Tab-separated table of C-alpha atoms (C1' of nucleotides) in Angstrom:
chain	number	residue	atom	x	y	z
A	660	UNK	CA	117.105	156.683	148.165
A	661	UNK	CA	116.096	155.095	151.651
A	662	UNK	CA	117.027	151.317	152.904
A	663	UNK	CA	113.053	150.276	151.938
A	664	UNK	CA	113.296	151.479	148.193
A	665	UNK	CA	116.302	150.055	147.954
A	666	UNK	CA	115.197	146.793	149.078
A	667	UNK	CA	111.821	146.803	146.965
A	668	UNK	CA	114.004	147.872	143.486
A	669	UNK	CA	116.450	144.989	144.581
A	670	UNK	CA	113.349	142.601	145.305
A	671	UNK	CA	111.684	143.156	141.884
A	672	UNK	CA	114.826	142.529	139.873
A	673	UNK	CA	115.776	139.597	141.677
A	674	UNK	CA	112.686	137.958	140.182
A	675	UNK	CA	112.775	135.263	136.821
A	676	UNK	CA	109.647	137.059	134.580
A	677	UNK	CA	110.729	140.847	136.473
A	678	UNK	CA	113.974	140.706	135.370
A	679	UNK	CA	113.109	139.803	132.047
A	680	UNK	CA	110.389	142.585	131.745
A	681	UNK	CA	112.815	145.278	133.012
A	682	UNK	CA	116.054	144.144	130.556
A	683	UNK	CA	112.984	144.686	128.045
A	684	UNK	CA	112.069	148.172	128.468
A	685	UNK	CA	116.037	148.756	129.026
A	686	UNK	CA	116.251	147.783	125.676
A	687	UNK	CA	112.836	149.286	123.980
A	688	UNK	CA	113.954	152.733	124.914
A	689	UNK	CA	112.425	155.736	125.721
A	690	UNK	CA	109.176	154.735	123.809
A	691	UNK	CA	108.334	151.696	126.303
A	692	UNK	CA	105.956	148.633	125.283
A	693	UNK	CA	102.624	148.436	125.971
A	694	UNK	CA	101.667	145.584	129.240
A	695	UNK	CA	99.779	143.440	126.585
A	696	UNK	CA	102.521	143.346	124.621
A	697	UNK	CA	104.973	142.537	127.297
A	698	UNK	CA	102.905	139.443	128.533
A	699	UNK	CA	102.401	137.739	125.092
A	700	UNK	CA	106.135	138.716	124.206
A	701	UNK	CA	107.672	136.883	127.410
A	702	UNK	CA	104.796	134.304	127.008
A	703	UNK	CA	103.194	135.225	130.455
A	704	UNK	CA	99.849	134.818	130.869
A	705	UNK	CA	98.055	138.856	131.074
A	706	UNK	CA	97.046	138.630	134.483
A	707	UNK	CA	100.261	137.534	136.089
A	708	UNK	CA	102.257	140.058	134.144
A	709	UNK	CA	100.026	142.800	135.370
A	710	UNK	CA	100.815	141.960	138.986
A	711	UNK	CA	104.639	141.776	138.209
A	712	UNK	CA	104.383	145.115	136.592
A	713	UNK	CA	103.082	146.169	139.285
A	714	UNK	CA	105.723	145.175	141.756
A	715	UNK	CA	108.227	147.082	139.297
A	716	UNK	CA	106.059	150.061	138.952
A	717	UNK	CA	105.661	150.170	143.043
A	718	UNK	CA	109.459	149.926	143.449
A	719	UNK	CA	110.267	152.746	141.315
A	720	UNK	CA	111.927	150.862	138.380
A	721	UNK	CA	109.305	151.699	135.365
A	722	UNK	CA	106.600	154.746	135.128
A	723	UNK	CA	103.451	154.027	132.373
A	724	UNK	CA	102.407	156.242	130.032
A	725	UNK	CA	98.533	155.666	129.243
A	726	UNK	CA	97.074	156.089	125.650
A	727	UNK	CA	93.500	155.514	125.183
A	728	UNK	CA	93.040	152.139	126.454
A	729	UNK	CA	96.722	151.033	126.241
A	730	UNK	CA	99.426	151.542	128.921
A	731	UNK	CA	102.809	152.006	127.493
A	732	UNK	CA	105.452	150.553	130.480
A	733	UNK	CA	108.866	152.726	130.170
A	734	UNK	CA	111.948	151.784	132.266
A	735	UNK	CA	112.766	154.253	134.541
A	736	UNK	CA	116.605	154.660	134.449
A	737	UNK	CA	116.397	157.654	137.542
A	738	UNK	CA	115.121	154.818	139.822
A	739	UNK	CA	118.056	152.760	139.010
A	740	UNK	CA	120.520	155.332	139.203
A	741	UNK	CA	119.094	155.800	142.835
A	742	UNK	CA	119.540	152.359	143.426
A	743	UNK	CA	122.923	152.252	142.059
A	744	UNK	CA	123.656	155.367	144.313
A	745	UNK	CA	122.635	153.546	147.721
A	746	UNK	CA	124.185	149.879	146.852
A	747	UNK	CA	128.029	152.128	145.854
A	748	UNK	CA	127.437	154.943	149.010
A	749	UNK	CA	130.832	155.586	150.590
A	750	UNK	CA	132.469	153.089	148.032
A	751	UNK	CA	135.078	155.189	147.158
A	752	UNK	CA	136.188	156.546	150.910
A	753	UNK	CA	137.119	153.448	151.926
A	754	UNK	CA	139.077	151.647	149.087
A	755	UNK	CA	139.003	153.433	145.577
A	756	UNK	CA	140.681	150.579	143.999
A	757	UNK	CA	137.697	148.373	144.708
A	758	UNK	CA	135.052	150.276	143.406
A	759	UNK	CA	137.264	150.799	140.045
A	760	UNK	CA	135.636	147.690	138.498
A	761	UNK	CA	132.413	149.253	138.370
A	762	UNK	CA	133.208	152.712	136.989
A	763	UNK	CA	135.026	150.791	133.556
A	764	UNK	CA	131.871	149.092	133.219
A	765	UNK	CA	129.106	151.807	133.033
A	766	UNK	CA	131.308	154.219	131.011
A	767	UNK	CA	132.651	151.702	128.553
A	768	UNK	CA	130.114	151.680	126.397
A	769	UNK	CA	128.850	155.414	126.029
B	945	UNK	CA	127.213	137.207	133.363
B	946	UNK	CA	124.131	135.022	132.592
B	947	UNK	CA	120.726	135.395	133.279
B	948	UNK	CA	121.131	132.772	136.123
B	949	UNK	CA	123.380	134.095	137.905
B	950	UNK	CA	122.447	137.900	137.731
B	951	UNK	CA	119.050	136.995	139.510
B	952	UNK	CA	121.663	134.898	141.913
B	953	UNK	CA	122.845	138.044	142.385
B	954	UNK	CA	119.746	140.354	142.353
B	955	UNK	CA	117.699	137.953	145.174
B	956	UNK	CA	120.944	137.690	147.542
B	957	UNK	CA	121.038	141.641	147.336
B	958	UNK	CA	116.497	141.949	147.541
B	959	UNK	CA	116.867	141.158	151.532
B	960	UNK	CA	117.219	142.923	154.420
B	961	UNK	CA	119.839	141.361	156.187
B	962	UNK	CA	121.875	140.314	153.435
B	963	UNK	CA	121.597	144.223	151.449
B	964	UNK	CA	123.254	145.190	155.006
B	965	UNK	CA	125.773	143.031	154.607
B	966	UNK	CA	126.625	143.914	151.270
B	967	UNK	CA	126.410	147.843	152.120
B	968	UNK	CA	128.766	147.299	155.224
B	969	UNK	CA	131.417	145.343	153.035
B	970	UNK	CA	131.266	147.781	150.443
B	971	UNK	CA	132.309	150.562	153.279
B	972	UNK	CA	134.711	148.197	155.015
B	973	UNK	CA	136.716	148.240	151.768
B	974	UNK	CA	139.244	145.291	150.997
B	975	UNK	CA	140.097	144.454	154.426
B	976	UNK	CA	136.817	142.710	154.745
B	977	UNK	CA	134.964	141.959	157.955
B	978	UNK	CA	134.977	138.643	159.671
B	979	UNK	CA	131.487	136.304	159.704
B	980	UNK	CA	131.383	137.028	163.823
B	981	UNK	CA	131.882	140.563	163.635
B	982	UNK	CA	129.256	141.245	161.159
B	983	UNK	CA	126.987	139.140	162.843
B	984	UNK	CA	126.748	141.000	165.833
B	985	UNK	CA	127.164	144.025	164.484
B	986	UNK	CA	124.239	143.863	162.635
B	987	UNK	CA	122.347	141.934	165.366
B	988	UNK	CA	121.716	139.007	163.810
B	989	UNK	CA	121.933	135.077	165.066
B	990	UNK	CA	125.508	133.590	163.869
B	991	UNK	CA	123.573	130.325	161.907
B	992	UNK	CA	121.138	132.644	160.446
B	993	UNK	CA	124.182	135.318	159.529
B	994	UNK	CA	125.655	131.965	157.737
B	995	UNK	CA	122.973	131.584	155.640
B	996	UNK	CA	122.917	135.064	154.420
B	997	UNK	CA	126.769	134.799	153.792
B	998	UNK	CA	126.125	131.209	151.826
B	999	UNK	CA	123.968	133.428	149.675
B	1000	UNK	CA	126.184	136.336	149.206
B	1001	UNK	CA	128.769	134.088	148.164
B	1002	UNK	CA	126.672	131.744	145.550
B	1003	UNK	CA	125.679	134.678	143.958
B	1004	UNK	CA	129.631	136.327	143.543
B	1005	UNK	CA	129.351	139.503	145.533
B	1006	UNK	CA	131.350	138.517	148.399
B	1007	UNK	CA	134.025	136.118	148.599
B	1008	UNK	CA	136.257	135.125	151.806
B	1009	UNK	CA	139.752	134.697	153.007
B	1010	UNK	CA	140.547	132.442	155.751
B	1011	UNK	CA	142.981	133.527	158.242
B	1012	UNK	CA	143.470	130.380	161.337
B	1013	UNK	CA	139.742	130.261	162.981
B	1014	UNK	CA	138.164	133.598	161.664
B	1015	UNK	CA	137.078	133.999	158.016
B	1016	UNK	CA	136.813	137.109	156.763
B	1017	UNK	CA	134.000	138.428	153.880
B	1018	UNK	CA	135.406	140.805	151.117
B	1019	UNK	CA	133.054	142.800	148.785
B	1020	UNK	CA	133.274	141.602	145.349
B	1021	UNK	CA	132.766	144.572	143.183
B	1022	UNK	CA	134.100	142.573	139.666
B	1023	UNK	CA	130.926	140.001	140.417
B	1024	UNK	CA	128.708	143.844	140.896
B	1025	UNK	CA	129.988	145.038	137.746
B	1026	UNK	CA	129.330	142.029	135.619
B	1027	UNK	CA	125.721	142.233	137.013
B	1028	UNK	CA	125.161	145.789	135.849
B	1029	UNK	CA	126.667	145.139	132.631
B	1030	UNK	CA	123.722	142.525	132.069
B	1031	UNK	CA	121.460	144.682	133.519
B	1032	UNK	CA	121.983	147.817	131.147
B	1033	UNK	CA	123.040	145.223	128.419
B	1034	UNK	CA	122.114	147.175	124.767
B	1035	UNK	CA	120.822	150.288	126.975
B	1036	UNK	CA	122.472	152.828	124.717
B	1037	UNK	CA	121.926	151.475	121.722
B	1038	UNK	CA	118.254	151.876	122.191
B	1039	UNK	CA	117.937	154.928	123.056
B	1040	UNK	CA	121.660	157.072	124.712
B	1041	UNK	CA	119.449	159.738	126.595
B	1042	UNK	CA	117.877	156.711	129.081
B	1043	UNK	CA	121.258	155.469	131.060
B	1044	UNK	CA	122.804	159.045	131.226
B	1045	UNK	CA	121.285	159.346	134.600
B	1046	UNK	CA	123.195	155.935	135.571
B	1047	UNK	CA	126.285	157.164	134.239
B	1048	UNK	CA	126.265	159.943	135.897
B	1049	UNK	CA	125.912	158.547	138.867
B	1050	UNK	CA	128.800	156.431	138.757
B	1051	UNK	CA	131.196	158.810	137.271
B	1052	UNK	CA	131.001	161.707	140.311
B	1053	UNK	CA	132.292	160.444	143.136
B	1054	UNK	CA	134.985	158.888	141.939
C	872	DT	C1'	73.480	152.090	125.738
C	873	DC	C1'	75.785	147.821	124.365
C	874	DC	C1'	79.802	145.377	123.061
C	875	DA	C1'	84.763	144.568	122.472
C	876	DT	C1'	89.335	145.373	123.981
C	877	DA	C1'	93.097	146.483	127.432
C	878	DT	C1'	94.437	146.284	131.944
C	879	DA	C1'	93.883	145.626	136.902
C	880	DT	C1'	92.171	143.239	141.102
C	881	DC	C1'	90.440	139.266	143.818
C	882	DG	C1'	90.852	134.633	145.811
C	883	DA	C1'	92.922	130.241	146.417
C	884	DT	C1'	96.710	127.033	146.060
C	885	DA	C1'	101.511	125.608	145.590
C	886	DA	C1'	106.218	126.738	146.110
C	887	DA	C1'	110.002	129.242	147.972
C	888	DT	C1'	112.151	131.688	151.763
C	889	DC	C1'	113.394	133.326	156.423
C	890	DC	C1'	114.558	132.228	160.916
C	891	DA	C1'	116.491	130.215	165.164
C	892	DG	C1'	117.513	126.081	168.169
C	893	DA	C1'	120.424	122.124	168.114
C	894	DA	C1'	124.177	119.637	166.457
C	895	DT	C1'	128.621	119.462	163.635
C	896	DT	C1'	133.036	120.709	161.632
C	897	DG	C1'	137.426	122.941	161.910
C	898	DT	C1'	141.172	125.402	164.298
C	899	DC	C1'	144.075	126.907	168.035
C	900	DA	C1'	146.068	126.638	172.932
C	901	DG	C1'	147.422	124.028	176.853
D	762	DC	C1'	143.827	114.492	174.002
D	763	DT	C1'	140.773	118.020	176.014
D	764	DG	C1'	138.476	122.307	176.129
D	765	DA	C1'	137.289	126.700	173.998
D	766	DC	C1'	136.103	129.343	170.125
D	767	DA	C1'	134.654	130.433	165.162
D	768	DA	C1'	131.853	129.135	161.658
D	769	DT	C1'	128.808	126.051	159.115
D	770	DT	C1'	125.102	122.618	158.478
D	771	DC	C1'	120.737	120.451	159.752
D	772	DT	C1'	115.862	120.641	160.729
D	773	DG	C1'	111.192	122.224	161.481
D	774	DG	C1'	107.811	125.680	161.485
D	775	DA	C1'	106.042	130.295	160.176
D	776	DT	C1'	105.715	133.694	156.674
D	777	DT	C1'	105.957	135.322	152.100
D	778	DT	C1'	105.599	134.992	147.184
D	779	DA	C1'	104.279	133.339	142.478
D	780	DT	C1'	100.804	131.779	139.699
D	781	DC	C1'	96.387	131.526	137.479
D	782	DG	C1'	91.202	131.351	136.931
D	783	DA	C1'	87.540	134.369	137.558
D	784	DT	C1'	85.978	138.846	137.990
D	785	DA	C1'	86.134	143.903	137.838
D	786	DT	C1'	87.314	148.459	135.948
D	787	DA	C1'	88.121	151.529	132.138
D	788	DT	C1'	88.293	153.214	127.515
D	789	DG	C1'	86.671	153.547	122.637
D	790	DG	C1'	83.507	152.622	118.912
D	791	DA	C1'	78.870	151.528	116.899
DNA sequence: TCCATATATCGATAAATCCAGAATTGTCAG
DNA sequence: CTGACAATTCTGGATTTATCGATATATGGA
């Protein structure tokens, strides 16, 4: 992952309704929830959920999954890895006790 | 980690300047770089550079030591991990094949 | 084709953010 | 105390972003 994807992943997270949306999807699974459902669930009204969407879709975060005329959003764990990837690059080179932290907490729980 | 203070964290990190900042402390390891140094080394304006560390700081990702007239910034990577905890907060439970990739990730370099 | 539903785009306004010049605080040396 | 240096705070202006009403596109059913 490049500096600008990066950036545009960090941007849409580091938004109130984005965040939300994307700790959403993280939780639905690999099944997703349709945009409709997303805007009445996080009481947003359609239009300005579709925009947010959007942003997350454009940065890599979530991929949709059309079905007639519903679009199932699904959070696109890859995308974060990537992210994840960039933000810890050469972590461990220069001080492996720092980036320790980090390891306990992704692996805890699996 | 709240919801407050993970998009702290997420809108510090969702800027140019200050996701360069981050990256280089997370290289320079526990030494930490002082305020002047990264400054110019990332050819930025000292005031502005201030800012970006006042940020960095609110949000728990970097935190300083003072040493006589030079204060020196120190990656946080406890404040990092407590944000991806929220962020992949109930991921497995929903579905264990969606944060392998993150996992992954993580888990190889170190 | 005509209508209803689901989602996306357009346009305008209000709010938040970035940036750099100027001034301020704090620390060390003489 | 004075001067030099490191870092922060203050302030104003320019840019970006969020939000929502209105409209547009797209799909499915009668």
């Amino acid at each position: 992952m490049d500096k600008k994807s990066a950036l545009a992943a960090l941007a849409a997270l580091g938004q109130d309704t984005r965040l939300e949306v994307f700790r959403l999807l993280v939780r639905a699974g690999a099944e997703g929830v349709p945009a409709g459902e997303i805007a009445s669930r996080l009481g947003t009204v359609q239009n300005t959920m579709s925009a947010h969407l959007k942003v997350l879709d454009h940065a890599g975060l979530v991929r949709t999954e059309r079905a007639g005329r519903v679009v199932r959003y699904v959070a696109d764990m890859t995308g974060f890895r990537d992210l994840l990837a960039y933000l810890m690059e050469d972590c461990c080179n220069g001080s492996p006790e720092l980036c320790q932290p980090v390891i306990q907490a992704v692996t805890c729980n699996c």
